[in-house]
Short mmCIF file of C-alpha atoms in Angstrom, two decimals:
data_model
loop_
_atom_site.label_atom_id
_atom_site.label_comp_id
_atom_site.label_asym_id
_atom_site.label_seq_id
_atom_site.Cartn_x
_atom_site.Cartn_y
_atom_site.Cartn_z
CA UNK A 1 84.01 104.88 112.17
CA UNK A 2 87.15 102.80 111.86
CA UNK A 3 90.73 104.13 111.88
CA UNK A 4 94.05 103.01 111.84
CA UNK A 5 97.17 103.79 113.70
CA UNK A 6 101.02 103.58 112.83
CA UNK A 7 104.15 104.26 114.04
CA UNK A 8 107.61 104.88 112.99
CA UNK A 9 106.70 106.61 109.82
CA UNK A 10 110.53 106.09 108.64
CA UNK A 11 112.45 103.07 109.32
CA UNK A 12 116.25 102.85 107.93
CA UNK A 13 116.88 99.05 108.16
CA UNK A 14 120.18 97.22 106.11
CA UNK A 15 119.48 94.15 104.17
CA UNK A 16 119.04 90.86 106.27
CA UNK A 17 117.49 93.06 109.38
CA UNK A 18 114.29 91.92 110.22
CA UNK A 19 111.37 94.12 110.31
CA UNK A 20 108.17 94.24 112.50
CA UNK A 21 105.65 97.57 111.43
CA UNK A 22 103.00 98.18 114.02
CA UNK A 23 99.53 98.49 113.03
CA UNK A 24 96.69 99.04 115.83
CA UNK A 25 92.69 99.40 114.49
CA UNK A 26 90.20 100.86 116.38
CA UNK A 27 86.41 99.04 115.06
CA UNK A 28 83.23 97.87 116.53
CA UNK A 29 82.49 95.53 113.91
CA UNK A 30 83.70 92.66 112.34
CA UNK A 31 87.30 93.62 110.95
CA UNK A 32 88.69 92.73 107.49
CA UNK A 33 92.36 94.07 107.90
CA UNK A 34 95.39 94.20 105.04
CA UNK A 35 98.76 95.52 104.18
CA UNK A 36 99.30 97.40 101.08
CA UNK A 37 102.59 98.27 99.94
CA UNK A 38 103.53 100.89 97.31
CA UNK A 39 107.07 100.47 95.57
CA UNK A 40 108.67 103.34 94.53
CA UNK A 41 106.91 104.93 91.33
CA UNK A 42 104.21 102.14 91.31
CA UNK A 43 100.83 102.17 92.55
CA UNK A 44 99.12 100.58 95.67
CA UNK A 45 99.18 96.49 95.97
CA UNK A 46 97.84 94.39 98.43
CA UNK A 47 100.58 92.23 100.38
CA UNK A 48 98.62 90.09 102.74
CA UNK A 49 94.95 90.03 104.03
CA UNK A 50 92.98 88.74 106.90
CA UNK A 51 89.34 88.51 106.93
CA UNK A 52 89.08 85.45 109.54
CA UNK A 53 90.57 81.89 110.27
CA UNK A 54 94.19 81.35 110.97
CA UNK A 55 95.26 84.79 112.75
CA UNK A 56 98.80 84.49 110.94
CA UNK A 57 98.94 85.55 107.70
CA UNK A 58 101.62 84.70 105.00
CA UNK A 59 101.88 87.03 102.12
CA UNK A 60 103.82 88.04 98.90
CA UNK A 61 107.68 88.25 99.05
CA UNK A 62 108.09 86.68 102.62
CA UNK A 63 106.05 88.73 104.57
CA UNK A 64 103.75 88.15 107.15
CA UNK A 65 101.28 89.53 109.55
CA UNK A 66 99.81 88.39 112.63
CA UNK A 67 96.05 89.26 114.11
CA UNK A 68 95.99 89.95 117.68
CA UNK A 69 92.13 90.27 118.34
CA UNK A 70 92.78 91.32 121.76
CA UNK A 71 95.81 93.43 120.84
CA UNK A 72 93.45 95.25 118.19
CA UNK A 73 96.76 94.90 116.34
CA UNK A 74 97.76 93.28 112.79
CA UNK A 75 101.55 94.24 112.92
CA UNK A 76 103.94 93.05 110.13
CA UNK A 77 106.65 90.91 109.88
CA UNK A 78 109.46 90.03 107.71
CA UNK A 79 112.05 87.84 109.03
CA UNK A 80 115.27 88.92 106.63
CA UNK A 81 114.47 91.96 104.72
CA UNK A 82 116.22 92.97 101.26
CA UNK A 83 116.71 96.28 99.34
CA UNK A 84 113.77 95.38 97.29
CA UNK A 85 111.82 95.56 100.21
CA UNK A 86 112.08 99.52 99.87
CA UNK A 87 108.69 101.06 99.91
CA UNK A 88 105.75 102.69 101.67
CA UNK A 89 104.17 100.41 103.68
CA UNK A 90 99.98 101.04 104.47
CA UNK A 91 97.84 99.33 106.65
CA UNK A 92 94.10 99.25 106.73
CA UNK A 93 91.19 98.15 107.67
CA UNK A 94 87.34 97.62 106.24
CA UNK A 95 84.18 98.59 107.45
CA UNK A 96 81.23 99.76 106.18
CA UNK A 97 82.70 98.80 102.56
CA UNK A 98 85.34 101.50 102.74
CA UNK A 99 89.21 100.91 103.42
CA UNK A 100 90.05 103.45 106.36
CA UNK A 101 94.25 103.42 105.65
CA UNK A 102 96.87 104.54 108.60
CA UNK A 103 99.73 106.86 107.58
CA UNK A 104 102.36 104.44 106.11
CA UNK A 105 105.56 103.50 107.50
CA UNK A 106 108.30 104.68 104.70
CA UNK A 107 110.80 101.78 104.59
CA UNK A 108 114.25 102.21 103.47
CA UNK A 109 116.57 99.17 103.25
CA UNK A 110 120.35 100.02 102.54
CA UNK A 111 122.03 97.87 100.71
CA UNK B 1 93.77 91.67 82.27
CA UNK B 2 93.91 95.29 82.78
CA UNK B 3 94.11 96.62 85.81
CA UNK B 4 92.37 100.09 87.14
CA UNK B 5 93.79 102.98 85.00
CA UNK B 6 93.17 106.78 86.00
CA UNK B 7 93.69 109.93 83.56
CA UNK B 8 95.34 112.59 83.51
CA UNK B 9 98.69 111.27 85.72
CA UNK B 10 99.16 114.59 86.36
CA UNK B 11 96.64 117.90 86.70
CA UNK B 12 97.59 121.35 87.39
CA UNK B 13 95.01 123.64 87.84
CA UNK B 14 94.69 127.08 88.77
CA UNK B 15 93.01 127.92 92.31
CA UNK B 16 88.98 128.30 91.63
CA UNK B 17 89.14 126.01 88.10
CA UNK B 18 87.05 122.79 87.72
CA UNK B 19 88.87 119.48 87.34
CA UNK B 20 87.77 116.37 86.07
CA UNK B 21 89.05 113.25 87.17
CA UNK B 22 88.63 109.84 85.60
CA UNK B 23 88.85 106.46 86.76
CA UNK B 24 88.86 103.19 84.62
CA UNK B 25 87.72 100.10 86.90
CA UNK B 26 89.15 96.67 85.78
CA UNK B 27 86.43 95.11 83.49
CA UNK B 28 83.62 93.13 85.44
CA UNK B 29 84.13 94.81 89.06
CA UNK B 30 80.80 96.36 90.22
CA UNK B 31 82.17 98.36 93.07
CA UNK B 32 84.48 101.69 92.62
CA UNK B 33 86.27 103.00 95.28
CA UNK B 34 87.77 106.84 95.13
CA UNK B 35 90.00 108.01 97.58
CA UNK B 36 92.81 110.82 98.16
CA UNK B 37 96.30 110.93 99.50
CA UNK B 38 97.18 114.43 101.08
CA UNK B 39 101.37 114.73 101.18
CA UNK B 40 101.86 113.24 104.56
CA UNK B 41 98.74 111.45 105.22
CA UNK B 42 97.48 107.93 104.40
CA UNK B 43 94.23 107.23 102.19
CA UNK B 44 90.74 109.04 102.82
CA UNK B 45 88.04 107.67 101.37
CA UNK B 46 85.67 110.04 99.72
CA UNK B 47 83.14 107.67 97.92
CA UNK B 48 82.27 104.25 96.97
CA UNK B 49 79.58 103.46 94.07
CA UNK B 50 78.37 99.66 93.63
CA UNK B 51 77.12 99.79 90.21
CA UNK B 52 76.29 103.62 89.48
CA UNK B 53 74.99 103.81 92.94
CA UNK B 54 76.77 105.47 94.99
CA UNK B 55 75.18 104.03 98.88
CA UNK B 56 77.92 106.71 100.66
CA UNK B 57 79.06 109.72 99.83
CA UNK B 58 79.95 110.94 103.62
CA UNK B 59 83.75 111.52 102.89
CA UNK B 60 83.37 113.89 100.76
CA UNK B 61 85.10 117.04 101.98
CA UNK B 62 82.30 119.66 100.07
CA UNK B 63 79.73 120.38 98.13
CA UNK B 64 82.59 121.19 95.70
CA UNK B 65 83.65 117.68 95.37
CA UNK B 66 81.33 115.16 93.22
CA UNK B 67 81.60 111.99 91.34
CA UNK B 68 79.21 110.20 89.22
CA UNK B 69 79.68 106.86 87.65
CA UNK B 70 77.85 105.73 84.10
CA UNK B 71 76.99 101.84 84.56
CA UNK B 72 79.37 99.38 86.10
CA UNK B 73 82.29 101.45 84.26
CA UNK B 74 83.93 105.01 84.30
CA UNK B 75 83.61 107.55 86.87
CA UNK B 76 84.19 110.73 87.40
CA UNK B 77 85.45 112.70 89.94
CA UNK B 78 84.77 116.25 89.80
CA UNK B 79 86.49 119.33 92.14
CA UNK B 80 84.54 122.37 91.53
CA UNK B 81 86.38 125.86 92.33
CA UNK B 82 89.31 123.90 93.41
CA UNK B 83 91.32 125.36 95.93
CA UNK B 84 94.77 124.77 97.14
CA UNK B 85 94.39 122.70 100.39
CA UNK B 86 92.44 120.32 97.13
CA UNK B 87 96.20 119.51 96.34
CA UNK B 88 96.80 115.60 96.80
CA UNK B 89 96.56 112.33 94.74
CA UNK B 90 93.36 110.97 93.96
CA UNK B 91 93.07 107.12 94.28
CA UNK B 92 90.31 105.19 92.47
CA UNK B 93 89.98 101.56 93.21
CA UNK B 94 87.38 98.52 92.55
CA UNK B 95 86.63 95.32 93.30
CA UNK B 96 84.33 92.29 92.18
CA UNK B 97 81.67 93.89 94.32
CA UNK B 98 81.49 95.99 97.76
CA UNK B 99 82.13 94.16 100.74
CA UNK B 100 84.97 91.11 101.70
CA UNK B 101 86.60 91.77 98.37
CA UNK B 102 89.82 92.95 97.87
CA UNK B 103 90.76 96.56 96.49
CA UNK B 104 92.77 97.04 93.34
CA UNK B 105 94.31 100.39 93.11
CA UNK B 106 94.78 102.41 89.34
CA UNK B 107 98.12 104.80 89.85
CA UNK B 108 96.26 107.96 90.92
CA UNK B 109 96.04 111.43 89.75
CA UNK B 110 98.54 114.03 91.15
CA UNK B 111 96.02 117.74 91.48
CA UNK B 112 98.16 120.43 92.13
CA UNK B 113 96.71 123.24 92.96
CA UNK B 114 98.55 126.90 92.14
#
């Protein structure tokens, strides 16, 4: 079965910091991996998604995420973050037509 | 369009009550997803139906859990004898159909359990 790691639950970042969020999958088969973010009293959305080509991604709102076959890692990146940007932050990856999700990364950007 | 919608928002329940929980897919998407959030914890997936067939049911945690789904629309997720570790939100989700498709997620269902 496939699973997802992440670390740094909470991150405390000001505005303009970048941010990099770890993700590492563990999955025999071929991987589908994305980034969902959830806003604060909104639901899940996806921000970016890679199911195969170009291994860097570019997704909504600036961010982007890079697939690292050998790495088993799909980390994300945003180069100048702003308070907007606060939310919980989910990474996960398909197999088997389910999403197997890692713990979130709770992002808090001070203004 | 609409997206996925869920009902209630909010369910609590007294230990060793049935719940009920529904899940609107967004019109046309064959596959529904439903998963649950534990405080704490990222997404487990419990089942997935394509269509009203419902190919895996292995994360279920019990026999007390069950969903059923009538045609390529609602479902139902149902917690028999709930108990309090059943506390979490419930996620439902669909897509165009299973496989490379992307997710879209309704707001949930907040069970607490008392």
């Amino acid at each position: 079965a496939q699973s997802v790691s992440q670390h740094n639950h909470h991150v405390i970042l000001s505005e303009a910091a970048s941010l990099e969020l770890g993700c590492n999958y563990s999955y025999g088969g071929t991987v589908n991996l994305f980034w969902y973010v959830q806003y604060p009293g909104q639901h899940l959305q996806l921000l970016l998604k890679y199911f195969s080509g170009d291994p860097l991604v570019k997704g909504i709102k600036g961010f982007e995420a890079e697939f690292i076959k050998s790495k088993f890692s799909f980390n994300l990146r945003k180069p100048s973050v702003q308070w907007s940007d606060t939310a919980e932050y989910f990474c996960a990856v398909r197999g088997n037509n389910r999403l197997a999700f890692g713990k979130g990364n709770q992002v808090v950007v001070i203004p | 369009g609409a997206g996925v919608s869920q009902s209630p928002s909010n369910k609590v329940t007294e230990k060793g009550k049935d719940v009920e929980l529904r899940c609107d897919p967004i019109s046309g998407h064959t596959a529904l997803y439903w998963y649950r959030q534990r405080l704490g914890q990222g997404l487990e997936f419990l089942i997935y139906f394509q269509g009203n067939s419902a190919p895996d049911k292995s994360g279920l945690p019990s026999d007390r859990f069950s969903a059923e789904r009538t045609g390529e629309s609602v479902s139902t997720l149902t917690i028999q004898r709930t108990q309090q570790e059943d506390s979490a939100v419930y996620l439902c989700a669909s897509s165009l159909t299973a496989g490379e498709y992307e997710q879209y997620f309704g707001p949930g269902t907040r069970l607490t359990v008392t």
